[in-house]
PDB file of C-alpha atoms in Angstrom:
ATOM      1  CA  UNK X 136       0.000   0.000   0.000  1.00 87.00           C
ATOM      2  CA  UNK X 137       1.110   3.251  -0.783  1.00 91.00           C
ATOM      3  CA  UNK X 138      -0.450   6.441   0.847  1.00 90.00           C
ATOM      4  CA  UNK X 139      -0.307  10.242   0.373  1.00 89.00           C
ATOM      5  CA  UNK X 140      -2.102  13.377   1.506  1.00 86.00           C
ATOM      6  CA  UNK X 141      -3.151  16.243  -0.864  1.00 84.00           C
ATOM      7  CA  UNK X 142      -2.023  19.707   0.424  1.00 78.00           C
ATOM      8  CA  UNK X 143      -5.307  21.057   0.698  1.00 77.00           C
ATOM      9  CA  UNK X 144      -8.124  19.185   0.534  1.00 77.00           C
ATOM     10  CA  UNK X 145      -9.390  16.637  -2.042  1.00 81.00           C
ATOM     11  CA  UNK X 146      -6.887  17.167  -5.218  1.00 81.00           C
ATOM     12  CA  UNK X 147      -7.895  16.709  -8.582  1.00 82.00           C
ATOM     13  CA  UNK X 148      -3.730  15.198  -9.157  1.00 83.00           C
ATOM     14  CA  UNK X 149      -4.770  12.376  -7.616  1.00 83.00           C
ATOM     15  CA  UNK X 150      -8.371  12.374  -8.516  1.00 79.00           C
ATOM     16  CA  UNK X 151      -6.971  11.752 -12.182  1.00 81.00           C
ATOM     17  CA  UNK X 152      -4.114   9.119 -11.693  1.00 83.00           C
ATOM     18  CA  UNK X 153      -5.451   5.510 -12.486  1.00 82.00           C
ATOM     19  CA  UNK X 154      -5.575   3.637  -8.942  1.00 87.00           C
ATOM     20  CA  UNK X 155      -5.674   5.697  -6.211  1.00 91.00           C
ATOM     21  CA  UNK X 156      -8.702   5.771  -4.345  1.00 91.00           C
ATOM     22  CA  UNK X 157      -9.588   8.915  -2.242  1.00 93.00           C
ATOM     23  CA  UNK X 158     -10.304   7.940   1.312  1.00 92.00           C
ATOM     24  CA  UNK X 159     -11.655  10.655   3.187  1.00 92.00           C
ATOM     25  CA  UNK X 160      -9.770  13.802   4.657  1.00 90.00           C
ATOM     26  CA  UNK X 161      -7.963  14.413   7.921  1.00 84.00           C
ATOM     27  CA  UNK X 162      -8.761  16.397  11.270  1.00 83.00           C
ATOM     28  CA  UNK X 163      -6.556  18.802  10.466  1.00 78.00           C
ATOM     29  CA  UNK X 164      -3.574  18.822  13.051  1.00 79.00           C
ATOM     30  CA  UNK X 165       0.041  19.166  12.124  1.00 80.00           C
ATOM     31  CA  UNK X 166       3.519  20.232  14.006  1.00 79.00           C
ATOM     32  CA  UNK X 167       5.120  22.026  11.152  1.00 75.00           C
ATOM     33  CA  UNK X 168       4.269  25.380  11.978  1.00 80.00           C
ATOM     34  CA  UNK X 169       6.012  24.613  14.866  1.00 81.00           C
ATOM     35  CA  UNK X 170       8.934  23.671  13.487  1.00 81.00           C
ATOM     36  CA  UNK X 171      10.291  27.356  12.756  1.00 77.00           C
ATOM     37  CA  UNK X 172      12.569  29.514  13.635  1.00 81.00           C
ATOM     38  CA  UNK X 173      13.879  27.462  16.434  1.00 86.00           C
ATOM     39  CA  UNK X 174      10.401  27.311  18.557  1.00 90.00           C
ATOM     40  CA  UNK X 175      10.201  23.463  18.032  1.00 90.00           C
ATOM     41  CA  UNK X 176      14.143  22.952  20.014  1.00 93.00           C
ATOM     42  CA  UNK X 177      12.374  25.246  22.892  1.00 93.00           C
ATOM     43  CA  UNK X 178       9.898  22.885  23.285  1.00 92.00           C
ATOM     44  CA  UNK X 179      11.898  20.298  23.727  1.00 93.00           C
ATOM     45  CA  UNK X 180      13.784  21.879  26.417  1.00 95.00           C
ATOM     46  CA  UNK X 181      10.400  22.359  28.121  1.00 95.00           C
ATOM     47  CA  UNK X 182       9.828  18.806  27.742  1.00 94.00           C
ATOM     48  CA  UNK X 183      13.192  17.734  28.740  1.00 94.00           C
ATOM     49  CA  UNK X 184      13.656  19.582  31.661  1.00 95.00           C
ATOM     50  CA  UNK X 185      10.108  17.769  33.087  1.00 94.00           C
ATOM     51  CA  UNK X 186       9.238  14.731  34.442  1.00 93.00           C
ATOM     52  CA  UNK X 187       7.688  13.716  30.453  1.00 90.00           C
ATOM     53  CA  UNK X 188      11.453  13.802  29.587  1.00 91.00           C
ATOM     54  CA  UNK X 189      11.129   9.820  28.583  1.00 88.00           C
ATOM     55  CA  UNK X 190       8.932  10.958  25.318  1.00 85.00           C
ATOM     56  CA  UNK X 191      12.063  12.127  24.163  1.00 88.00           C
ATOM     57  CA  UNK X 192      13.414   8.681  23.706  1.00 85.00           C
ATOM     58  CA  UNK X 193      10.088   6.790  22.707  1.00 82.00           C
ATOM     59  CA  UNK X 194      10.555   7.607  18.713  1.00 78.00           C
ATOM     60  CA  UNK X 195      10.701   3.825  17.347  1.00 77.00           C
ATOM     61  CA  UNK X 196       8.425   2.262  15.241  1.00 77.00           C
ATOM     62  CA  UNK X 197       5.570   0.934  17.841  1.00 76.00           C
ATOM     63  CA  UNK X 198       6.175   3.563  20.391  1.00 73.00           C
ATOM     64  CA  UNK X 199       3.183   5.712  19.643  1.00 73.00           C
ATOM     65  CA  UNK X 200       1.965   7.597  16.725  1.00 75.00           C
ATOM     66  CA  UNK X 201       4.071  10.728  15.468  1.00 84.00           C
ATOM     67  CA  UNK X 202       6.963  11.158  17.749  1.00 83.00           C
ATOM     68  CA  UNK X 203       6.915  15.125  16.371  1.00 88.00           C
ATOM     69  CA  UNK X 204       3.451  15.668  17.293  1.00 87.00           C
ATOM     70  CA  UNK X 205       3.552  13.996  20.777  1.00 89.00           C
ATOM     71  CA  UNK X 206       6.692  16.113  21.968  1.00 91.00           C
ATOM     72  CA  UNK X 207       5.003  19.223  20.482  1.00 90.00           C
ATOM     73  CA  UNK X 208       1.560  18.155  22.359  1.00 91.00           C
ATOM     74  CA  UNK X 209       3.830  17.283  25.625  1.00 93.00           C
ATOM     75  CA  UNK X 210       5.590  20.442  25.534  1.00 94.00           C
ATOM     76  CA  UNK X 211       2.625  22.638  25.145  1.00 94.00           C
ATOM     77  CA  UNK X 212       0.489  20.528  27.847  1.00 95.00           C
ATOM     78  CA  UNK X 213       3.447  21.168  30.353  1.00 96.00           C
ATOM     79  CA  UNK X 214       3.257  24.983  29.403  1.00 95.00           C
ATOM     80  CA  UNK X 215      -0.595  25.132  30.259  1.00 96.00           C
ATOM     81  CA  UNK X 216      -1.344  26.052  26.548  1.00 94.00           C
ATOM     82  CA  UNK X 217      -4.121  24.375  24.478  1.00 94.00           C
ATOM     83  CA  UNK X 218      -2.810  21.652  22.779  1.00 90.00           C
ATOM     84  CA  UNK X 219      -5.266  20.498  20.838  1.00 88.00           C
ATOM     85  CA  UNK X 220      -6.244  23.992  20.026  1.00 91.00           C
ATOM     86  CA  UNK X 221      -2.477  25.225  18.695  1.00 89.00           C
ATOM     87  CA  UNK X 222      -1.522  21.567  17.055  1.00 87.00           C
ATOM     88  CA  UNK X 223      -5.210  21.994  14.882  1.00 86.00           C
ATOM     89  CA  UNK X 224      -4.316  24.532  11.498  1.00 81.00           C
ATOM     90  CA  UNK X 225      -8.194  24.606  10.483  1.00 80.00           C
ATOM     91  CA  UNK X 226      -7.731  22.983   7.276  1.00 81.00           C
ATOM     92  CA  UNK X 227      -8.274  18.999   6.436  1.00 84.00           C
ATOM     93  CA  UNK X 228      -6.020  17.312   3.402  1.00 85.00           C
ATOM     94  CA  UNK X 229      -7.180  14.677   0.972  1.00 90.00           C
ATOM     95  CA  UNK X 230      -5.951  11.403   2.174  1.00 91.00           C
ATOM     96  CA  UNK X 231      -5.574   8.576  -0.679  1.00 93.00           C
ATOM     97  CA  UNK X 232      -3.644   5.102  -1.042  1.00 94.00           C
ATOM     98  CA  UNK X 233      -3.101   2.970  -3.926  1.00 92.00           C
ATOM     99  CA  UNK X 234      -3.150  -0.728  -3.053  1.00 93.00           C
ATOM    100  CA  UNK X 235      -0.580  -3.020  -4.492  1.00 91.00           C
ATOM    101  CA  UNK X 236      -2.288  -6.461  -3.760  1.00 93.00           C
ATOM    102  CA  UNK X 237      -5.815  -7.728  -4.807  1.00 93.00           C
ATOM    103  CA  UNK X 238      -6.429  -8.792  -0.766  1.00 95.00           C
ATOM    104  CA  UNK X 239      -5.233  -5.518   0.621  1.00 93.00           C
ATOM    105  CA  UNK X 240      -7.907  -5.011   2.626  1.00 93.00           C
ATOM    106  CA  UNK X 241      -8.056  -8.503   4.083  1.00 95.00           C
ATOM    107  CA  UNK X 242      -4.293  -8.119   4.692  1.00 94.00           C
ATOM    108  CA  UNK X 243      -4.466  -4.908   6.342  1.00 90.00           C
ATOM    109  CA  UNK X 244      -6.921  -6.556   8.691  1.00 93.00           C
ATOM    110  CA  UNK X 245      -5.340  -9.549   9.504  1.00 93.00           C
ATOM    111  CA  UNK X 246      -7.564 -12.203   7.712  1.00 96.00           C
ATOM    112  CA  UNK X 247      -4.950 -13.409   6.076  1.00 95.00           C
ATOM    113  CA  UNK X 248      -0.981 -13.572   6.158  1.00 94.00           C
ATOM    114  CA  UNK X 249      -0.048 -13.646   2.786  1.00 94.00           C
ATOM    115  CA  UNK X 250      -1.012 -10.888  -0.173  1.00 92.00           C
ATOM    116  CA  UNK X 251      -1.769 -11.300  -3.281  1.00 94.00           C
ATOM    117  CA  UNK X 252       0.140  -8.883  -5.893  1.00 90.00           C
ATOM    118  CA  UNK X 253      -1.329  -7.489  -8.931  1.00 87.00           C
ATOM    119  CA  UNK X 254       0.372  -9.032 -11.362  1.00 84.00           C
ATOM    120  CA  UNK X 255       0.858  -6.419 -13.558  1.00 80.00           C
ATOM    121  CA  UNK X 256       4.257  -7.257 -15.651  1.00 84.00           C
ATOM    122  CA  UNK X 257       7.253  -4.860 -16.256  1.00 87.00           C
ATOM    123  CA  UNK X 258       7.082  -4.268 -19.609  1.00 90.00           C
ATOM    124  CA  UNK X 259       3.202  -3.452 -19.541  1.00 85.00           C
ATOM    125  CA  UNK X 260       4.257  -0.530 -16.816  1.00 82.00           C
ATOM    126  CA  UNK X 261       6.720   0.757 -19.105  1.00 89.00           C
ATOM    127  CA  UNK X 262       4.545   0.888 -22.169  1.00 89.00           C
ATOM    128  CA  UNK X 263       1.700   2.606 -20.441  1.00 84.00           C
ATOM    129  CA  UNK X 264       3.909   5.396 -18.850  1.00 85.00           C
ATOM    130  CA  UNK X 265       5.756   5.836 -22.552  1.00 90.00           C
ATOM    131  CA  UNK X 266       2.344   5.929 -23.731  1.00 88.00           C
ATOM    132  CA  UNK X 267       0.766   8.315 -21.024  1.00 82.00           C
ATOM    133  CA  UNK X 268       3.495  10.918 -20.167  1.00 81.00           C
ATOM    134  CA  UNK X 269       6.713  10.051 -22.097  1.00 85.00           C
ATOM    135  CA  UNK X 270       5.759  10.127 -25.375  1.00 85.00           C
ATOM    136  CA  UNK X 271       3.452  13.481 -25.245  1.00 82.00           C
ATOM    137  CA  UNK X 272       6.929  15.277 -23.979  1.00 82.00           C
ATOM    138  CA  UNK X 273       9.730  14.716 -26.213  1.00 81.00           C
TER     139      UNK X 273
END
């Protein structure tokens, strides 16, 4: 599976590409706006010099969802700010995936163990993106 987000809101880019199916749309909450000039290292000072310090080391794969977003939430929390309220940008973003496996669903719930590939060879990939956007540019 393969997933993306449009920037804002449902995108006609992906709309138009054969295979990927539009979702639905996120909440709308992000860190990167606090990721400038330097207020995101502040925050983690506020979080490290607390007793939430150990969020600081819980970044691998199974430790929670995004590390980012949990030390910004932390760090704001500890500050008596509204989290939810400052992490939240107002806007929701098209969220799509293109599925590489005829079971993907099934997979992704674990009803089975093994996928099932589209079995879609080489040379037929080749030809349709020659075809498609290749071929129209030179």
């Amino acid at each position: 599976m393969i997933d993306t987000m449009g920037a804002f809101g449902k995108t006609p880019i992906y709309n138009r590409l054969k295979g990927w199916k539009f979702v639905g749309y996120t909440k709308g909450y992000t860190h990167y706006h606090f990721s400038a000039n330097g207020l995101y290292e502040k925050i983690v000072e506020v979080v490290e010099n607390s007793p939430y310090s150990d969020i600081l080391h819980s970044y691998k794969y199974g430790q929670g969802a995004n590390w980012k977003m949990r030390v910004v939430k932390k760090g704001l929390e500890i500050l008596g700010l509204p989290s939810r309220k400052l992490l939240n940008i107002g806007f929701s973003r098209g969220y799509y995936i293109y599925p590489l496996a005829a079971n993907w669903k099934e997979f992704l719930r674990m009803e089975t163990d093994s996928i099932k590939p589209f079995d879609l060879p080489f040379s037929d990939l080749v030809n349709h993106w020659w075809e498609r956007w290749l071929s129209k540019r030179l």
